[in-house]
């Protein structure tokens, strides 16, 4: 039989179709996933032995201790450390971290946590300016005892108007208030931005003996968040330090301001940037908290030597052999399963929709088509995960603040078992 004769147009069309098919095939997701690795294989047994069968925040105590040690080695005694309470919102966790780090300095961001922490020999710096009415509520509500606010507490103020409100509070309640000035070092989230604002605030201070200046606080979170373009982050950090030094020089130029105030607190940095400070500038302490448990948003080169130390454990309620979309769009689920082998199986969990990402077993992902659920979150997988009903899926929180307060008592994991249950602060603003 004589072979068919193809025209040039037919040959080009066939070649284009073959190329498109090859391109489409190259875009098709490959199969991924595996069972829990050695670390995560041990955790479910520890939870079962402790009688835990509901969504739970697990804190790895050994990793926490290793992280504190690594942070101290990085700082190498060059600059003191202040712990950020909102990022470690659990009294027992704070006590452990403070003892390991050898610090009594804390940074707080909420009135309820301030009331809870106003005890003992804590040195407290507010990390955001609270309304004067909230400050009044503190003085009306904090338990009497050894804690002395006039010596151990620094209120953060950001504008001349707020400082004037604190002045009126001090006069009306016959209080002595220590105030720390929030300065803008490039983040542009408020705070003193220039010399005129600073002069206005210094005028208020000099005219009111009930107010005592205690220091400066400049937060530089933008430095680590900027695009990794050549030189951009370095320039932003240099600008932050220059701005800080400029504000400090303006303070020092006012005679008598430092008299009786002791050593000023020049707070800087945060978990993403603490390693950029070595005590060589005017900054004399750094604040951090999240770095010690390293949630997912803190994966960066500067924190690469720290280990994730907190996870959400969620039981599997339903392990379906085939993922299906609801009635009416079932056909779309069939197309998805045919296209992506990693969407063939569905696992419905106890709870979900947390600010967290599935981390073990590997290869699981949520379904944008099905949507999120705080009651029974669905995760899709290839089946390589070998999950069954009553198995456990682990999530890594993206942040520690708020997330650590969502599950009740925190399960402390050490030496292959749950050794303690730590109650976090109540979830409040």
JSON list of N, CA, C and O in Angstrom, two decimals, residues 187-216:
[
{"chain": "A", "resi": 187, "resn": "UNK", "atom": "N", "xyz": [10.71, 51.45, 58.96]},
{"chain": "A", "resi": 187, "resn": "UNK", "atom": "CA", "xyz": [9.54, 50.60, 58.80]},
{"chain": "A", "resi": 187, "resn": "UNK", "atom": "C", "xyz": [8.31, 51.41, 58.40]},
{"chain": "A", "resi": 187, "resn": "UNK", "atom": "O", "xyz": [7.43, 50.90, 57.71]},
{"chain": "A", "resi": 188, "resn": "UNK", "atom": "N", "xyz": [8.25, 52.66, 58.83]},
{"chain": "A", "resi": 188, "resn": "UNK", "atom": "CA", "xyz": [7.13, 53.57, 58.52]},
{"chain": "A", "resi": 188, "resn": "UNK", "atom": "C", "xyz": [5.80, 53.02, 59.02]},
{"chain": "A", "resi": 188, "resn": "UNK", "atom": "O", "xyz": [4.79, 53.08, 58.32]},
{"chain": "A", "resi": 189, "resn": "UNK", "atom": "N", "xyz": [5.82, 52.52, 60.25]},
{"chain": "A", "resi": 189, "resn": "UNK", "atom": "CA", "xyz": [4.60, 52.05, 60.90]},
{"chain": "A", "resi": 189, "resn": "UNK", "atom": "C", "xyz": [4.26, 52.97, 62.07]},
{"chain": "A", "resi": 189, "resn": "UNK", "atom": "O", "xyz": [3.64, 52.58, 63.04]},
{"chain": "A", "resi": 190, "resn": "UNK", "atom": "N", "xyz": [4.67, 54.20, 61.95]},
{"chain": "A", "resi": 190, "resn": "UNK", "atom": "CA", "xyz": [4.45, 55.15, 63.03]},
{"chain": "A", "resi": 190, "resn": "UNK", "atom": "C", "xyz": [5.70, 55.33, 63.87]},
{"chain": "A", "resi": 190, "resn": "UNK", "atom": "O", "xyz": [6.77, 54.81, 63.56]},
{"chain": "A", "resi": 191, "resn": "UNK", "atom": "N", "xyz": [5.57, 56.09, 64.94]},
{"chain": "A", "resi": 191, "resn": "UNK", "atom": "CA", "xyz": [6.73, 56.43, 65.74]},
{"chain": "A", "resi": 191, "resn": "UNK", "atom": "C", "xyz": [7.27, 57.79, 65.32]},
{"chain": "A", "resi": 191, "resn": "UNK", "atom": "O", "xyz": [6.85, 58.37, 64.32]},
{"chain": "A", "resi": 192, "resn": "UNK", "atom": "N", "xyz": [8.22, 58.28, 66.08]},
{"chain": "A", "resi": 192, "resn": "UNK", "atom": "CA", "xyz": [8.80, 59.59, 65.81]},
{"chain": "A", "resi": 192, "resn": "UNK", "atom": "C", "xyz": [9.57, 59.53, 64.49]},
{"chain": "A", "resi": 192, "resn": "UNK", "atom": "O", "xyz": [10.47, 58.71, 64.33]},
{"chain": "A", "resi": 193, "resn": "UNK", "atom": "N", "xyz": [9.21, 60.41, 63.57]},
{"chain": "A", "resi": 193, "resn": "UNK", "atom": "CA", "xyz": [9.82, 60.37, 62.24]},
{"chain": "A", "resi": 193, "resn": "UNK", "atom": "C", "xyz": [10.86, 61.45, 62.02]},
{"chain": "A", "resi": 193, "resn": "UNK", "atom": "O", "xyz": [11.67, 61.35, 61.10]},
{"chain": "A", "resi": 194, "resn": "UNK", "atom": "N", "xyz": [10.86, 62.51, 62.86]},
{"chain": "A", "resi": 194, "resn": "UNK", "atom": "CA", "xyz": [11.80, 63.60, 62.62]},
{"chain": "A", "resi": 194, "resn": "UNK", "atom": "C", "xyz": [12.08, 64.41, 63.85]},
{"chain": "A", "resi": 194, "resn": "UNK", "atom": "O", "xyz": [11.51, 64.19, 64.94]},
{"chain": "A", "resi": 195, "resn": "UNK", "atom": "N", "xyz": [12.95, 65.38, 63.68]},
{"chain": "A", "resi": 195, "resn": "UNK", "atom": "CA", "xyz": [13.42, 66.18, 64.79]},
{"chain": "A", "resi": 195, "resn": "UNK", "atom": "C", "xyz": [12.36, 67.04, 65.45]},
{"chain": "A", "resi": 195, "resn": "UNK", "atom": "O", "xyz": [12.38, 67.26, 66.66]},
{"chain": "A", "resi": 196, "resn": "UNK", "atom": "N", "xyz": [11.41, 67.55, 64.67]},
{"chain": "A", "resi": 196, "resn": "UNK", "atom": "CA", "xyz": [10.38, 68.41, 65.25]},
{"chain": "A", "resi": 196, "resn": "UNK", "atom": "C", "xyz": [9.52, 67.65, 66.25]},
{"chain": "A", "resi": 196, "resn": "UNK", "atom": "O", "xyz": [9.20, 68.16, 67.34]},
{"chain": "A", "resi": 197, "resn": "UNK", "atom": "N", "xyz": [9.12, 66.43, 65.89]},
{"chain": "A", "resi": 197, "resn": "UNK", "atom": "CA", "xyz": [8.33, 65.61, 66.82]},
{"chain": "A", "resi": 197, "resn": "UNK", "atom": "C", "xyz": [9.13, 65.30, 68.07]},
{"chain": "A", "resi": 197, "resn": "UNK", "atom": "O", "xyz": [8.61, 65.35, 69.19]},
{"chain": "A", "resi": 198, "resn": "UNK", "atom": "N", "xyz": [10.40, 64.97, 67.89]},
{"chain": "A", "resi": 198, "resn": "UNK", "atom": "CA", "xyz": [11.24, 64.66, 69.04]},
{"chain": "A", "resi": 198, "resn": "UNK", "atom": "C", "xyz": [11.36, 65.87, 69.96]},
{"chain": "A", "resi": 198, "resn": "UNK", "atom": "O", "xyz": [11.23, 65.75, 71.19]},
{"chain": "A", "resi": 199, "resn": "UNK", "atom": "N", "xyz": [11.56, 67.07, 69.39]},
{"chain": "A", "resi": 199, "resn": "UNK", "atom": "CA", "xyz": [11.69, 68.27, 70.22]},
{"chain": "A", "resi": 199, "resn": "UNK", "atom": "C", "xyz": [10.39, 68.54, 70.99]},
{"chain": "A", "resi": 199, "resn": "UNK", "atom": "O", "xyz": [10.44, 68.92, 72.16]},
{"chain": "A", "resi": 200, "resn": "UNK", "atom": "N", "xyz": [9.25, 68.34, 70.33]},
{"chain": "A", "resi": 200, "resn": "UNK", "atom": "CA", "xyz": [7.98, 68.56, 71.02]},
{"chain": "A", "resi": 200, "resn": "UNK", "atom": "C", "xyz": [7.82, 67.61, 72.19]},
{"chain": "A", "resi": 200, "resn": "UNK", "atom": "O", "xyz": [7.33, 68.00, 73.27]},
{"chain": "A", "resi": 201, "resn": "UNK", "atom": "N", "xyz": [8.25, 66.36, 72.02]},
{"chain": "A", "resi": 201, "resn": "UNK", "atom": "CA", "xyz": [8.13, 65.39, 73.10]},
{"chain": "A", "resi": 201, "resn": "UNK", "atom": "C", "xyz": [9.12, 65.67, 74.22]},
{"chain": "A", "resi": 201, "resn": "UNK", "atom": "O", "xyz": [8.81, 65.52, 75.41]},
{"chain": "A", "resi": 202, "resn": "UNK", "atom": "N", "xyz": [10.29, 66.13, 73.86]},
{"chain": "A", "resi": 202, "resn": "UNK", "atom": "CA", "xyz": [11.28, 66.46, 74.88]},
{"chain": "A", "resi": 202, "resn": "UNK", "atom": "C", "xyz": [10.82, 67.68, 75.69]},
{"chain": "A", "resi": 202, "resn": "UNK", "atom": "O", "xyz": [11.07, 67.76, 76.90]},
{"chain": "A", "resi": 203, "resn": "UNK", "atom": "N", "xyz": [10.15, 68.62, 75.04]},
{"chain": "A", "resi": 203, "resn": "UNK", "atom": "CA", "xyz": [9.61, 69.77, 75.76]},
{"chain": "A", "resi": 203, "resn": "UNK", "atom": "C", "xyz": [8.59, 69.33, 76.82]},
{"chain": "A", "resi": 203, "resn": "UNK", "atom": "O", "xyz": [8.58, 69.85, 77.94]},
{"chain": "A", "resi": 204, "resn": "UNK", "atom": "N", "xyz": [7.73, 68.37, 76.45]},
{"chain": "A", "resi": 204, "resn": "UNK", "atom": "CA", "xyz": [6.75, 67.85, 77.41]},
{"chain": "A", "resi": 204, "resn": "UNK", "atom": "C", "xyz": [7.46, 67.18, 78.58]},
{"chain": "A", "resi": 204, "resn": "UNK", "atom": "O", "xyz": [7.10, 67.38, 79.75]},
{"chain": "A", "resi": 205, "resn": "UNK", "atom": "N", "xyz": [8.48, 66.40, 78.29]},
{"chain": "A", "resi": 205, "resn": "UNK", "atom": "CA", "xyz": [9.22, 65.71, 79.35]},
{"chain": "A", "resi": 205, "resn": "UNK", "atom": "C", "xyz": [9.86, 66.69, 80.32]},
{"chain": "A", "resi": 205, "resn": "UNK", "atom": "O", "xyz": [9.78, 66.52, 81.55]},
{"chain": "A", "resi": 206, "resn": "UNK", "atom": "N", "xyz": [10.48, 67.72, 79.78]},
{"chain": "A", "resi": 206, "resn": "UNK", "atom": "CA", "xyz": [11.21, 68.66, 80.64]},
{"chain": "A", "resi": 206, "resn": "UNK", "atom": "C", "xyz": [10.26, 69.46, 81.53]},
{"chain": "A", "resi": 206, "resn": "UNK", "atom": "O", "xyz": [10.68, 69.95, 82.59]},
{"chain": "A", "resi": 207, "resn": "UNK", "atom": "N", "xyz": [9.01, 69.56, 81.10]},
{"chain": "A", "resi": 207, "resn": "UNK", "atom": "CA", "xyz": [8.06, 70.36, 81.89]},
{"chain": "A", "resi": 207, "resn": "UNK", "atom": "C", "xyz": [7.24, 69.53, 82.86]},
{"chain": "A", "resi": 207, "resn": "UNK", "atom": "O", "xyz": [6.41, 70.08, 83.59]},
{"chain": "A", "resi": 208, "resn": "UNK", "atom": "N", "xyz": [7.46, 68.22, 82.88]},
{"chain": "A", "resi": 208, "resn": "UNK", "atom": "CA", "xyz": [6.66, 67.35, 83.75]},
{"chain": "A", "resi": 208, "resn": "UNK", "atom": "C", "xyz": [7.55, 66.38, 84.53]},
{"chain": "A", "resi": 208, "resn": "UNK", "atom": "O", "xyz": [8.02, 65.37, 83.99]},
{"chain": "A", "resi": 209, "resn": "UNK", "atom": "N", "xyz": [7.78, 66.65, 85.80]},
{"chain": "A", "resi": 209, "resn": "UNK", "atom": "CA", "xyz": [8.67, 65.77, 86.59]},
{"chain": "A", "resi": 209, "resn": "UNK", "atom": "C", "xyz": [8.09, 64.38, 86.83]},
{"chain": "A", "resi": 209, "resn": "UNK", "atom": "O", "xyz": [8.84, 63.47, 87.21]},
{"chain": "A", "resi": 210, "resn": "UNK", "atom": "N", "xyz": [6.79, 64.18, 86.62]},
{"chain": "A", "resi": 210, "resn": "UNK", "atom": "CA", "xyz": [6.21, 62.85, 86.82]},
{"chain": "A", "resi": 210, "resn": "UNK", "atom": "C", "xyz": [6.53, 61.90, 85.65]},
{"chain": "A", "resi": 210, "resn": "UNK", "atom": "O", "xyz": [6.30, 60.70, 85.76]},
{"chain": "A", "resi": 211, "resn": "UNK", "atom": "N", "xyz": [7.04, 62.43, 84.56]},
{"chain": "A", "resi": 211, "resn": "UNK", "atom": "CA", "xyz": [7.43, 61.61, 83.42]},
{"chain": "A", "resi": 211, "resn": "UNK", "atom": "C", "xyz": [8.94, 61.49, 83.38]},
{"chain": "A", "resi": 211, "resn": "UNK", "atom": "O", "xyz": [9.66, 62.50, 83.49]},
{"chain": "A", "resi": 212, "resn": "UNK", "atom": "N", "xyz": [9.42, 60.29, 83.22]},
{"chain": "A", "resi": 212, "resn": "UNK", "atom": "CA", "xyz": [10.86, 60.05, 83.17]},
{"chain": "A", "resi": 212, "resn": "UNK", "atom": "C", "xyz": [11.18, 59.32, 81.88]},
{"chain": "A", "resi": 212, "resn": "UNK", "atom": "O", "xyz": [10.64, 58.26, 81.60]},
{"chain": "A", "resi": 213, "resn": "UNK", "atom": "N", "xyz": [12.06, 59.91, 81.10]},
{"chain": "A", "resi": 213, "resn": "UNK", "atom": "CA", "xyz": [12.47, 59.27, 79.85]},
{"chain": "A", "resi": 213, "resn": "UNK", "atom": "C", "xyz": [13.33, 58.05, 80.15]},
{"chain": "A", "resi": 213, "resn": "UNK", "atom": "O", "xyz": [14.21, 58.07, 81.02]},
{"chain": "A", "resi": 214, "resn": "UNK", "atom": "N", "xyz": [13.06, 56.92, 79.45]},
{"chain": "A", "resi": 214, "resn": "UNK", "atom": "CA", "xyz": [13.76, 55.67, 79.74]},
{"chain": "A", "resi": 214, "resn": "UNK", "atom": "C", "xyz": [14.57, 55.13, 78.57]},
{"chain": "A", "resi": 214, "resn": "UNK", "atom": "O", "xyz": [15.45, 54.29, 78.78]},
{"chain": "A", "resi": 215, "resn": "UNK", "atom": "N", "xyz": [14.26, 55.57, 77.33]},
{"chain": "A", "resi": 215, "resn": "UNK", "atom": "CA", "xyz": [15.03, 55.04, 76.21]},
{"chain": "A", "resi": 215, "resn": "UNK", "atom": "C", "xyz": [14.31, 55.19, 74.89]},
{"chain": "A", "resi": 215, "resn": "UNK", "atom": "O", "xyz": [13.35, 55.95, 74.75]},
{"chain": "A", "resi": 216, "resn": "UNK", "atom": "N", "xyz": [14.80, 54.44, 73.90]},
{"chain": "A", "resi": 216, "resn": "UNK", "atom": "CA", "xyz": [14.26, 54.45, 72.55]},
{"chain": "A", "resi": 216, "resn": "UNK", "atom": "C", "xyz": [13.99, 53.01, 72.11]},
{"chain": "A", "resi": 216, "resn": "UNK", "atom": "O", "xyz": [14.66, 52.07, 72.54]}
]
